[in-house]
Amino acid sequence: MKAIEANYDGLIGPTHNYGGLSAGNLASATNKDQISHPREAALQGLEKMKMLADAGLVQGVLPPQERPFLPLLRDAGFTGTDHQLITKAAVQAPALLRAASSAAAMWTANAATISPSADTNDGRMHASAANLTSMLHRSIEAAQTARALRAAFPDPAHFAIHPALPPQDSFADEGAANHVRLCADHGAPGVELFVYGREAGEAPALRFPARQTLLAAQSLARRHGLDPTRTVFARQSAKAIEAGAFHNDVVCVGARTCLFYHQHAFADTAAMQDDICRAADGLFEPLFVEVAEDEVSLDDAIRSYLFNAMLVAWPGEERLVLIAPDECRQTPSVERYCARLVAGNGPIGRVHFIDVRQSMRNGGGPACLRLRVVMTPAQLKAANGAMRLDAALYQNLKNWINSHYRETLAPADIADPCLLDEGRVALDKLTGLLALGTDFYPFQR
Ligand code: SUG
């Protein structure tokens, strides 16, 4: 058996809601204060996982985090019982309570950056939890994310799980959403592409925040022991960030030897291509599939999330499969482009559309919901098997969602302290289903 690429998806948590918390993420801003459907959201995510598991791909599950995150409220000076913290914050600091209640850890493309063992100098897989410092509601994820990664990949002989980079603006890091790995084969040495929006210390020049710094990217490459000749750093274009591409994975996705991206994704596309070709020399021939502005405008690409698709080597299919959101079918230029794409003889042979609408309404497409983890057979064996989706776990999770999740959540419901209790009961059960031990969540300790 050769190395495989697994997808670890975040289970969408019971507090999934539309808080309008992410400046520069147009869907988040547009849907602020809408009524959300946590149960439907979690089931949509679970069905996506099942589809990939049914295809024969390795599918992992990462648990939601506990929300509301009470340490944030305590740090902000609220005191009293857990329920009192929530009711006081709801009156005195509703925006803070919204941030503390976000289920954003569901987007595991932002959980960490992962370098497979074929690329690292000690032959271990390296993962660094992302500090997510750019947004308050996401900056509270890192410690529990590192815990979840250690639970999923426990053996230090195979896996090096690093804590997040220092939680400071110069090190702003949003994980795999700004990282692409190209390779001839998953288990062969590859080229790691890190995309950044600004340099540390650079004065903010844009209306929207650039969430990844070059310093963070370089630090990750150093920590992971990557070969500098096989590592590329490319700057995201200001135009893309201004148009709402708050992460590079909104305008670019890559798999195997193929990089699929919008004409305006990078500040200097020619330099990016040259650098990748040089880094891949002797390993593989990169295939660049660039979508021109006059085929699909940047606005249409961001509205439809064409590039926030999963690009997958599907068992039994020669060409790559693009798993794209349903919204691509509702955007005429994108629908036409997809038809042309698969009719051509390029590296992408099929587009499969899926419904992840509840997540999409917060700016999270299929690619945001998964963290790619390349593992050798020995690493796969060493990974926590209870976090791997099979028919039994699928059924257990479906029952679990159906019995613990609310059907709807309105903005005012965030102030309801019962949500905390319901979440705790649910998460306590989940730790059993995923073999996470009895002290995985802070409330269990
Ligand atoms: O960080 N949305 C997420 C979406 C993350 C998408 N991830 C990738 N592109 N990889 C974010 O902006 C919105 C939450 C709210 O508004 O309630 C939010 O956090």
CSV table of C-alpha atoms and ligand atoms in Angstrom, one decimal:
chain,number,residue,atom,x,y,z
A,1,MET,CA,0.0,0.0,0.0
A,2,LYS,CA,1.2,3.5,-0.9
A,3,ALA,CA,0.8,6.7,1.1
A,4,ILE,CA,-2.7,8.0,1.0
A,5,GLU,CA,-4.3,11.5,1.3
A,6,ALA,CA,-6.9,11.5,4.0
A,7,ASN,CA,-9.4,14.3,4.6
A,8,TYR,CA,-10.1,15.2,8.2
A,9,ASP,CA,-13.4,17.2,8.3
A,10,GLY,CA,-14.6,19.3,11.2
A,11,LEU,CA,-17.9,18.2,12.6
A,12,ILE,CA,-20.1,21.3,12.5
A,13,GLY,CA,-20.8,22.2,16.1
A,14,PRO,CA,-24.2,22.7,17.8
A,15,THR,CA,-23.8,26.5,17.9
A,16,HIS,CA,-23.4,27.0,14.1
A,17,ASN,CA,-24.7,30.5,13.5
A,18,TYR,CA,-24.4,33.6,11.4
A,19,GLY,CA,-22.6,36.1,13.5
A,20,GLY,CA,-21.2,38.3,10.7
A,21,LEU,CA,-17.9,38.0,12.4
A,22,SER,CA,-15.4,37.9,9.6
A,23,ALA,CA,-14.6,41.2,7.9
A,24,GLY,CA,-13.5,40.5,4.3
A,25,ASN,CA,-15.5,37.3,4.1
A,26,LEU,CA,-18.4,38.5,2.0
A,27,ALA,CA,-20.8,35.6,2.8
A,28,SER,CA,-20.2,36.1,6.6
A,29,ALA,CA,-21.1,39.8,6.3
A,30,THR,CA,-24.1,39.3,4.0
A,31,ASN,CA,-25.7,36.6,6.1
A,32,LYS,CA,-25.2,38.3,9.5
A,33,ASP,CA,-28.1,37.7,11.8
A,34,GLN,CA,-29.9,35.2,9.6
A,35,ILE,CA,-31.4,32.2,11.3
A,36,SER,CA,-29.0,29.2,11.0
A,37,HIS,CA,-29.8,25.5,10.9
A,38,PRO,CA,-27.2,23.7,13.0
A,39,ARG,CA,-28.7,20.2,12.6
A,40,GLU,CA,-29.0,20.5,8.8
A,41,ALA,CA,-25.5,22.0,8.7
A,42,ALA,CA,-23.9,19.1,10.6
A,43,LEU,CA,-25.8,16.6,8.5
A,44,GLN,CA,-24.6,18.3,5.3
A,45,GLY,CA,-21.0,18.1,6.5
A,46,LEU,CA,-21.5,14.4,7.5
A,47,GLU,CA,-22.9,13.5,4.1
A,48,LYS,CA,-19.9,15.1,2.4
A,49,MET,CA,-17.6,12.9,4.6
A,50,LYS,CA,-19.7,9.8,3.8
A,51,MET,CA,-19.5,10.4,0.0
A,52,LEU,CA,-15.7,10.5,0.2
A,53,ALA,CA,-15.5,7.5,2.5
A,54,ASP,CA,-17.9,5.5,0.2
A,55,ALA,CA,-15.6,6.3,-2.7
A,56,GLY,CA,-12.8,4.5,-0.8
A,57,LEU,CA,-10.9,7.5,0.5
A,58,VAL,CA,-9.8,7.7,4.1
A,59,GLN,CA,-12.1,10.1,5.9
A,60,GLY,CA,-11.3,11.4,9.4
A,61,VAL,CA,-13.5,13.4,11.8
A,62,LEU,CA,-12.4,16.2,14.0
A,63,PRO,CA,-14.6,17.2,16.9
A,64,PRO,CA,-16.3,20.6,17.4
A,65,GLN,CA,-15.0,22.8,20.2
A,66,GLU,CA,-16.9,23.8,23.2
A,67,ARG,CA,-19.0,26.9,22.7
A,68,PRO,CA,-19.6,29.4,24.1
A,69,PHE,CA,-15.9,29.6,25.0
A,70,LEU,CA,-16.2,30.8,28.6
A,71,PRO,CA,-12.5,31.6,29.2
A,72,LEU,CA,-12.9,34.5,26.7
A,73,LEU,CA,-15.7,35.9,28.8
A,74,ARG,CA,-13.8,35.5,32.0
A,75,ASP,CA,-10.7,37.2,30.5
A,76,ALA,CA,-13.0,40.1,29.6
A,77,GLY,CA,-13.9,40.5,33.3
A,78,PHE,CA,-17.2,38.7,33.5
A,79,THR,CA,-17.6,36.7,36.8
A,80,GLY,CA,-20.1,34.3,38.4
A,81,THR,CA,-21.4,30.9,37.4
A,82,ASP,CA,-21.2,29.7,33.8
A,83,HIS,CA,-24.8,30.7,33.2
A,84,GLN,CA,-24.3,34.1,34.8
A,85,LEU,CA,-21.3,34.8,32.5
A,86,ILE,CA,-23.5,34.2,29.5
A,87,THR,CA,-26.4,36.3,30.6
A,88,LYS,CA,-24.2,39.2,31.7
A,89,ALA,CA,-22.2,39.1,28.4
A,90,ALA,CA,-25.4,39.0,26.4
A,91,VAL,CA,-26.4,42.4,27.9
A,92,GLN,CA,-23.1,44.1,28.3
A,93,ALA,CA,-21.0,42.7,25.4
A,94,PRO,CA,-23.2,41.0,22.9
A,95,ALA,CA,-20.5,41.1,20.1
A,96,LEU,CA,-18.1,39.4,22.5
A,97,LEU,CA,-20.6,36.7,23.3
A,98,ARG,CA,-21.2,36.1,19.5
A,99,ALA,CA,-17.5,35.7,19.0
A,100,ALA,CA,-17.3,33.3,22.0
A,101,SER,CA,-20.2,31.3,20.5
A,102,SER,CA,-18.9,30.8,17.0
A,103,ALA,CA,-18.7,27.2,15.7
A,104,ALA,CA,-15.9,28.3,13.3
A,105,ALA,CA,-13.6,25.5,14.2
A,106,MET,CA,-15.7,23.5,11.8
A,107,TRP,CA,-13.5,24.9,8.9
A,108,THR,CA,-10.6,22.6,9.5
A,109,ALA,CA,-8.7,23.9,6.4
A,110,ASN,CA,-7.8,26.6,8.9
A,111,ALA,CA,-7.0,24.2,11.8
A,112,ALA,CA,-3.4,23.6,10.9
A,113,THR,CA,-0.7,23.3,8.2
A,114,ILE,CA,0.5,19.8,7.5
A,115,SER,CA,3.7,18.6,5.9
A,116,PRO,CA,3.8,14.9,5.0
A,117,SER,CA,6.8,12.9,6.1
A,118,ALA,CA,8.1,12.7,2.5
A,119,ASP,CA,8.9,16.4,2.7
A,120,THR,CA,10.3,16.7,6.2
A,121,ASN,CA,13.9,16.3,7.3
A,122,ASP,CA,13.1,13.9,10.2
A,123,GLY,CA,10.8,11.6,8.3
A,124,ARG,CA,7.8,12.4,10.5
A,125,MET,CA,4.6,14.1,9.5
A,126,HIS,CA,4.6,17.7,10.9
A,127,ALA,CA,1.5,19.7,11.8
A,128,SER,CA,1.3,23.2,13.2
A,129,ALA,CA,-2.0,24.4,14.7
A,130,ALA,CA,-2.9,27.8,13.3
A,131,ASN,CA,-3.0,30.7,15.6
A,132,LEU,CA,-5.9,32.4,13.6
A,133,THR,CA,-5.0,35.8,15.2
A,134,SER,CA,-6.8,37.9,12.5
A,135,MET,CA,-10.3,37.3,13.8
A,136,LEU,CA,-11.2,37.3,17.5
A,137,HIS,CA,-13.7,34.5,17.2
A,138,ARG,CA,-11.1,32.3,15.6
A,139,SER,CA,-8.2,33.2,17.8
A,140,ILE,CA,-9.7,31.0,20.5
A,141,GLU,CA,-9.4,27.8,18.6
A,142,ALA,CA,-5.6,27.0,18.6
A,143,ALA,CA,-5.1,25.2,21.9
A,144,GLN,CA,-8.0,22.9,21.5
A,145,THR,CA,-7.1,22.3,17.9
A,146,ALA,CA,-3.6,21.1,18.9
A,147,ARG,CA,-5.3,18.8,21.4
A,148,ALA,CA,-7.6,17.4,18.7
A,149,LEU,CA,-4.6,16.8,16.4
A,150,ARG,CA,-2.7,15.0,19.2
A,151,ALA,CA,-5.7,12.8,19.8
A,152,ALA,CA,-5.9,12.0,16.1
A,153,PHE,CA,-2.2,11.6,15.6
A,154,PRO,CA,-0.9,10.4,19.0
A,155,ASP,CA,2.4,8.7,18.3
A,156,PRO,CA,5.4,11.1,18.4
A,157,ALA,CA,7.5,8.6,16.5
A,158,HIS,CA,5.3,9.3,13.5
A,159,PHE,CA,3.8,12.6,14.1
A,160,ALA,CA,5.2,16.0,15.3
A,161,ILE,CA,2.3,18.2,16.4
A,162,HIS,CA,3.4,21.8,17.0
A,163,PRO,CA,1.5,24.4,19.0
A,164,ALA,CA,0.5,27.5,17.1
A,165,LEU,CA,3.0,30.2,16.3
A,166,PRO,CA,3.1,33.2,18.7
A,167,PRO,CA,-0.4,34.8,18.8
A,168,GLN,CA,0.7,38.1,17.4
A,169,ASP,CA,-0.1,39.9,14.2
A,170,SER,CA,3.4,39.5,12.7
A,171,PHE,CA,2.8,35.7,12.8
A,172,ALA,CA,-0.8,35.7,11.6
A,173,ASP,CA,-1.4,32.2,10.3
A,174,GLU,CA,-4.6,30.6,8.9
A,175,GLY,CA,-3.3,27.1,8.3
A,176,ALA,CA,-3.8,24.9,5.2
A,177,ALA,CA,-6.1,27.4,3.6
A,178,ASN,CA,-3.0,29.2,2.4
A,179,HIS,CA,-0.9,26.1,1.7
A,180,VAL,CA,-0.9,23.8,-1.3
A,181,ARG,CA,1.2,20.7,-1.8
A,182,LEU,CA,2.0,19.4,-5.3
A,183,CYS,CA,3.6,16.0,-6.0
A,184,ALA,CA,3.9,13.2,-8.5
A,185,ASP,CA,2.4,10.8,-6.0
A,186,HIS,CA,1.2,11.4,-2.4
A,187,GLY,CA,4.1,9.5,-0.9
A,188,ALA,CA,6.8,11.1,-3.1
A,189,PRO,CA,8.6,14.3,-2.1
A,190,GLY,CA,6.6,17.3,-3.1
A,191,VAL,CA,6.7,21.0,-3.5
A,192,GLU,CA,5.0,23.0,-0.8
A,193,LEU,CA,3.5,26.3,-1.8
A,194,PHE,CA,2.8,28.8,0.9
A,195,VAL,CA,0.7,31.8,0.0
A,196,TYR,CA,0.8,35.0,2.1
A,197,GLY,CA,-1.1,38.2,2.0
A,198,ARG,CA,1.4,40.6,3.6
A,199,GLU,CA,4.8,40.8,5.3
A,200,ALA,CA,5.1,41.1,9.0
A,201,GLY,CA,5.1,44.7,10.0
A,202,GLU,CA,3.7,45.9,6.7
A,203,ALA,CA,1.1,48.6,7.2
A,204,PRO,CA,-2.4,47.5,6.3
A,205,ALA,CA,-3.1,48.9,2.9
A,206,LEU,CA,-6.3,47.1,2.1
A,207,ARG,CA,-10.0,47.5,3.1
A,208,PHE,CA,-10.0,43.8,4.2
A,209,PRO,CA,-7.4,42.1,6.3
A,210,ALA,CA,-4.6,40.0,4.8
A,211,ARG,CA,-4.8,37.0,7.2
A,212,GLN,CA,-1.5,35.3,6.5
A,213,THR,CA,2.0,36.8,6.8
A,214,LEU,CA,5.2,35.7,5.0
A,215,LEU,CA,6.9,35.4,8.4
A,216,ALA,CA,4.3,32.9,9.5
A,217,ALA,CA,4.7,30.9,6.4
A,218,GLN,CA,8.5,30.9,6.6
A,219,SER,CA,8.4,29.9,10.2
A,220,LEU,CA,6.1,26.9,9.4
A,221,ALA,CA,8.5,25.7,6.7
A,222,ARG,CA,11.4,25.9,9.1
A,223,ARG,CA,9.6,24.1,11.9
A,224,HIS,CA,8.5,21.4,9.6
A,225,GLY,CA,12.1,20.8,8.3
A,226,LEU,CA,11.2,21.4,4.7
A,227,ASP,CA,13.8,21.5,2.0
A,228,PRO,CA,14.2,25.2,1.0
A,229,THR,CA,14.7,24.2,-2.7
A,230,ARG,CA,11.3,22.4,-2.7
A,231,THR,CA,9.4,25.2,-0.9
A,232,VAL,CA,7.8,28.2,-2.6
A,233,PHE,CA,6.4,31.4,-1.1
A,234,ALA,CA,4.0,33.4,-3.3
A,235,ARG,CA,2.1,36.6,-2.5
A,236,GLN,CA,-1.7,36.7,-2.9
A,237,SER,CA,-2.9,39.5,-5.0
A,238,ALA,CA,-4.3,42.6,-3.3
A,239,LYS,CA,-7.1,42.5,-5.9
A,240,ALA,CA,-8.2,39.0,-4.7
A,241,ILE,CA,-8.2,40.0,-1.0
A,242,GLU,CA,-10.2,43.2,-1.9
A,243,ALA,CA,-12.7,41.1,-3.8
A,244,GLY,CA,-13.3,38.9,-0.8
A,245,ALA,CA,-10.7,36.1,-1.1
A,246,PHE,CA,-9.8,36.2,2.6
A,247,HIS,CA,-7.8,33.0,2.1
A,248,ASN,CA,-6.0,31.8,-1.0
A,249,ASP,CA,-8.2,28.7,-1.1
A,250,VAL,CA,-11.0,30.9,-2.2
A,251,VAL,CA,-9.2,31.4,-5.5
A,252,CYS,CA,-6.8,28.4,-5.8
A,253,VAL,CA,-6.7,24.7,-5.2
A,254,GLY,CA,-4.1,22.2,-6.1
A,255,ALA,CA,-3.6,18.4,-6.0
A,256,ARG,CA,-1.0,16.0,-7.4
A,257,THR,CA,0.8,17.9,-10.2
A,258,CYS,CA,-2.1,20.3,-10.9
A,259,LEU,CA,-2.6,23.9,-9.7
A,260,PHE,CA,-6.0,25.3,-10.5
A,261,TYR,CA,-6.4,29.0,-9.8
A,262,HIS,CA,-7.9,32.3,-11.0
A,263,GLN,CA,-5.9,34.7,-13.1
A,264,HIS,CA,-6.0,37.3,-10.3
A,265,ALA,CA,-5.2,34.9,-7.4
A,266,PHE,CA,-1.5,35.8,-7.2
A,267,ALA,CA,0.4,39.1,-7.1
A,268,ASP,CA,2.9,37.8,-9.7
A,269,THR,CA,1.6,34.7,-11.5
A,270,ALA,CA,4.6,34.3,-13.8
A,271,ALA,CA,7.0,34.3,-10.8
A,272,MET,CA,4.8,31.8,-8.9
A,273,GLN,CA,4.9,29.5,-12.0
A,274,ASP,CA,8.7,29.8,-12.4
A,275,ASP,CA,9.3,29.1,-8.7
A,276,ILE,CA,7.1,26.0,-8.7
A,277,CYS,CA,8.7,24.7,-11.9
A,278,ARG,CA,12.2,25.2,-10.4
A,279,ALA,CA,11.2,23.5,-7.1
A,280,ALA,CA,9.6,20.6,-9.0
A,281,ASP,CA,12.5,20.1,-11.2
A,282,GLY,CA,13.5,16.4,-11.2
A,283,LEU,CA,10.3,15.4,-9.4
A,284,PHE,CA,7.4,16.2,-11.7
A,285,GLU,CA,6.1,18.5,-14.4
A,286,PRO,CA,3.6,21.0,-12.8
A,287,LEU,CA,0.3,21.5,-14.7
A,288,PHE,CA,-1.1,25.0,-14.4
A,289,VAL,CA,-4.8,25.4,-15.0
A,290,GLU,CA,-5.5,29.1,-15.0
A,291,VAL,CA,-9.0,30.5,-15.3
A,292,ALA,CA,-9.0,33.8,-17.1
A,293,GLU,CA,-11.0,36.8,-15.9
A,294,ASP,CA,-13.0,36.8,-19.1
A,295,GLU,CA,-14.0,33.2,-18.6
A,296,VAL,CA,-15.0,33.5,-15.0
A,297,SER,CA,-14.8,36.9,-13.3
A,298,LEU,CA,-13.1,37.2,-9.9
A,299,ASP,CA,-16.5,38.2,-8.5
A,300,ASP,CA,-18.2,35.1,-9.9
A,301,ALA,CA,-15.4,32.9,-8.7
A,302,ILE,CA,-15.8,34.2,-5.2
A,303,ARG,CA,-19.6,34.2,-5.3
A,304,SER,CA,-19.8,30.6,-6.5
A,305,TYR,CA,-16.7,29.3,-4.6
A,306,LEU,CA,-15.5,27.5,-7.7
A,307,PHE,CA,-11.9,27.2,-6.3
A,308,ASN,CA,-13.0,26.4,-2.8
A,309,ALA,CA,-13.6,22.9,-4.1
A,310,MET,CA,-11.8,19.7,-3.2
A,311,LEU,CA,-9.5,18.5,-5.9
A,312,VAL,CA,-9.3,14.8,-5.4
A,313,ALA,CA,-7.6,11.7,-6.9
A,314,TRP,CA,-10.8,9.6,-6.9
A,315,PRO,CA,-10.2,5.9,-6.7
A,316,GLY,CA,-10.7,4.3,-10.2
A,317,GLU,CA,-10.6,7.6,-12.1
A,318,GLU,CA,-7.7,8.6,-14.1
A,319,ARG,CA,-8.2,12.4,-14.0
A,320,LEU,CA,-8.8,14.5,-10.9
A,321,VAL,CA,-12.3,15.1,-9.6
A,322,LEU,CA,-13.4,18.6,-8.5
A,323,ILE,CA,-15.9,18.5,-5.6
A,324,ALA,CA,-17.5,21.9,-5.9
A,325,PRO,CA,-20.4,23.6,-4.1
A,326,ASP,CA,-23.9,23.6,-5.6
A,327,GLU,CA,-23.6,27.3,-5.9
A,328,CYS,CA,-21.4,26.8,-8.9
A,329,ARG,CA,-24.4,25.6,-10.8
A,330,GLN,CA,-26.3,28.7,-10.1
A,331,THR,CA,-23.6,31.0,-11.5
A,332,PRO,CA,-23.9,30.8,-15.3
A,333,SER,CA,-20.3,31.7,-16.2
A,334,VAL,CA,-19.0,29.0,-13.7
A,335,GLU,CA,-21.4,26.4,-14.9
A,336,ARG,CA,-20.3,26.9,-18.5
A,337,TYR,CA,-16.7,26.9,-17.4
A,338,CYS,CA,-17.1,23.6,-15.6
A,339,ALA,CA,-18.6,22.0,-18.7
A,340,ARG,CA,-15.7,23.2,-20.8
A,341,LEU,CA,-13.2,22.1,-18.2
A,342,VAL,CA,-14.2,18.5,-18.2
A,343,ALA,CA,-14.8,18.3,-21.9
A,344,GLY,CA,-11.1,19.3,-22.4
A,345,ASN,CA,-8.2,16.9,-22.0
A,346,GLY,CA,-6.7,18.6,-18.9
A,347,PRO,CA,-6.0,17.1,-15.5
A,348,ILE,CA,-9.5,17.6,-14.2
A,349,GLY,CA,-11.9,15.1,-15.6
A,350,ARG,CA,-15.1,15.5,-13.6
A,351,VAL,CA,-16.9,18.1,-11.4
A,352,HIS,CA,-19.2,16.8,-8.7
A,353,PHE,CA,-21.5,19.3,-7.0
A,354,ILE,CA,-22.5,19.0,-3.4
A,355,ASP,CA,-24.8,20.9,-1.0
A,356,VAL,CA,-23.0,22.5,1.9
A,357,ARG,CA,-25.2,25.5,1.9
A,358,GLN,CA,-25.3,26.1,5.7
A,359,SER,CA,-21.5,26.3,5.7
A,360,MET,CA,-21.3,28.3,2.5
A,361,ARG,CA,-23.5,31.0,4.0
A,362,ASN,CA,-20.6,31.7,6.4
A,363,GLY,CA,-18.0,31.6,3.5
A,364,GLY,CA,-17.0,28.0,4.0
A,365,GLY,CA,-17.1,25.7,0.9
A,366,PRO,CA,-16.2,22.1,0.6
A,367,ALA,CA,-12.4,22.8,0.8
A,368,CYS,CA,-12.8,24.8,4.0
A,369,LEU,CA,-14.4,21.8,5.8
A,370,ARG,CA,-11.4,19.5,5.3
A,371,LEU,CA,-7.8,19.3,6.4
A,372,ARG,CA,-5.7,17.1,4.1
A,373,VAL,CA,-3.4,14.6,5.8
A,374,VAL,CA,-1.0,12.5,3.7
A,375,MET,CA,-0.1,9.4,5.6
A,376,THR,CA,2.1,6.4,5.0
A,377,PRO,CA,0.6,2.9,5.8
A,378,ALA,CA,2.5,2.9,9.1
A,379,GLN,CA,1.2,6.4,10.0
A,380,LEU,CA,-2.3,5.4,9.1
A,381,LYS,CA,-2.0,2.5,11.4
A,382,ALA,CA,-0.7,4.7,14.2
A,383,ALA,CA,-3.5,7.3,13.8
A,384,ASN,CA,-6.6,7.1,16.0
A,385,GLY,CA,-8.9,4.7,14.2
A,386,ALA,CA,-11.9,5.7,16.2
A,387,MET,CA,-11.8,9.1,14.4
A,388,ARG,CA,-12.0,7.5,11.0
A,389,LEU,CA,-15.4,7.4,9.4
A,390,ASP,CA,-16.8,4.0,8.6
A,391,ALA,CA,-20.4,2.9,8.2
A,392,ALA,CA,-20.9,2.4,12.0
A,393,LEU,CA,-19.4,5.8,12.9
A,394,TYR,CA,-21.5,7.5,10.2
A,395,GLN,CA,-24.7,6.0,11.7
A,396,ASN,CA,-23.6,6.9,15.2
A,397,LEU,CA,-22.8,10.5,14.3
A,398,LYS,CA,-26.0,10.9,12.4
A,399,ASN,CA,-28.0,9.7,15.4
A,400,TRP,CA,-25.9,11.9,17.7
A,401,ILE,CA,-26.6,15.0,15.5
A,402,ASN,CA,-30.3,14.2,15.3
A,403,SER,CA,-30.7,13.8,19.0
A,404,HIS,CA,-28.5,16.7,20.2
A,405,TYR,CA,-28.7,19.6,17.7
A,406,ARG,CA,-31.3,22.3,17.5
A,407,GLU,CA,-33.0,22.6,14.2
A,408,THR,CA,-32.7,26.4,14.1
A,409,LEU,CA,-30.7,29.0,15.9
A,410,ALA,CA,-31.8,32.7,15.9
A,411,PRO,CA,-29.4,35.5,16.9
A,412,ALA,CA,-31.2,35.9,20.3
A,413,ASP,CA,-30.7,32.2,21.1
A,414,ILE,CA,-27.0,32.9,21.6
A,415,ALA,CA,-27.9,34.5,24.9
A,416,ASP,CA,-29.6,31.3,26.1
A,417,PRO,CA,-27.4,29.6,28.7
A,418,CYS,CA,-29.2,26.3,28.0
A,419,LEU,CA,-27.2,26.1,24.7
A,420,LEU,CA,-24.0,25.6,26.8
A,421,ASP,CA,-25.6,22.7,28.7
A,422,GLU,CA,-27.0,21.1,25.6
A,423,GLY,CA,-23.6,21.4,23.9
A,424,ARG,CA,-21.8,19.9,26.9
A,425,VAL,CA,-24.1,16.9,27.0
A,426,ALA,CA,-23.6,16.4,23.3
A,427,LEU,CA,-19.8,16.8,23.4
A,428,ASP,CA,-19.5,14.5,26.4
A,429,LYS,CA,-21.2,11.7,24.3
A,430,LEU,CA,-19.0,12.5,21.3
A,431,THR,CA,-15.8,11.9,23.3
A,432,GLY,CA,-17.0,8.3,23.7
A,433,LEU,CA,-17.8,7.9,20.0
A,434,LEU,CA,-14.4,9.2,18.9
A,435,ALA,CA,-12.4,7.6,21.7
A,436,LEU,CA,-11.1,11.0,22.9
A,437,GLY,CA,-10.8,10.0,26.5
A,438,THR,CA,-12.8,11.5,29.4
A,439,ASP,CA,-10.9,14.7,29.8
A,440,PHE,CA,-10.8,16.0,26.2
A,441,TYR,CA,-12.9,19.1,26.8
A,442,PRO,CA,-12.1,21.6,29.5
A,443,PHE,CA,-15.6,21.1,31.1
A,444,GLN,CA,-14.8,17.4,31.5
A,445,ARG,CA,-11.7,18.1,33.6
B,1,SUG,O1,-12.7,32.3,8.9
B,1,SUG,N1,-16.2,32.1,8.5
B,1,SUG,C1,-14.9,31.5,8.3
B,1,SUG,C2,-14.8,30.8,7.0
B,1,SUG,C3,-13.6,30.0,6.9
B,1,SUG,C4,-13.4,29.5,5.5
B,1,SUG,N2,-12.2,28.7,5.4
B,1,SUG,C5,-11.4,28.6,4.3
B,1,SUG,N3,-11.6,29.4,3.3
B,1,SUG,N4,-10.4,27.8,4.4
B,1,SUG,C6,-13.8,32.6,8.4
B,1,SUG,O2,-14.0,33.7,7.9
B,1,SUG,C7,-17.8,33.3,9.8
B,1,SUG,C8,-18.5,33.2,11.1
B,1,SUG,C9,-19.6,34.1,11.3
B,1,SUG,O3,-19.7,35.2,10.7
B,1,SUG,O4,-20.5,33.8,12.2
B,1,SUG,C10,-16.5,32.6,9.7
B,1,SUG,O5,-15.8,32.6,10.7
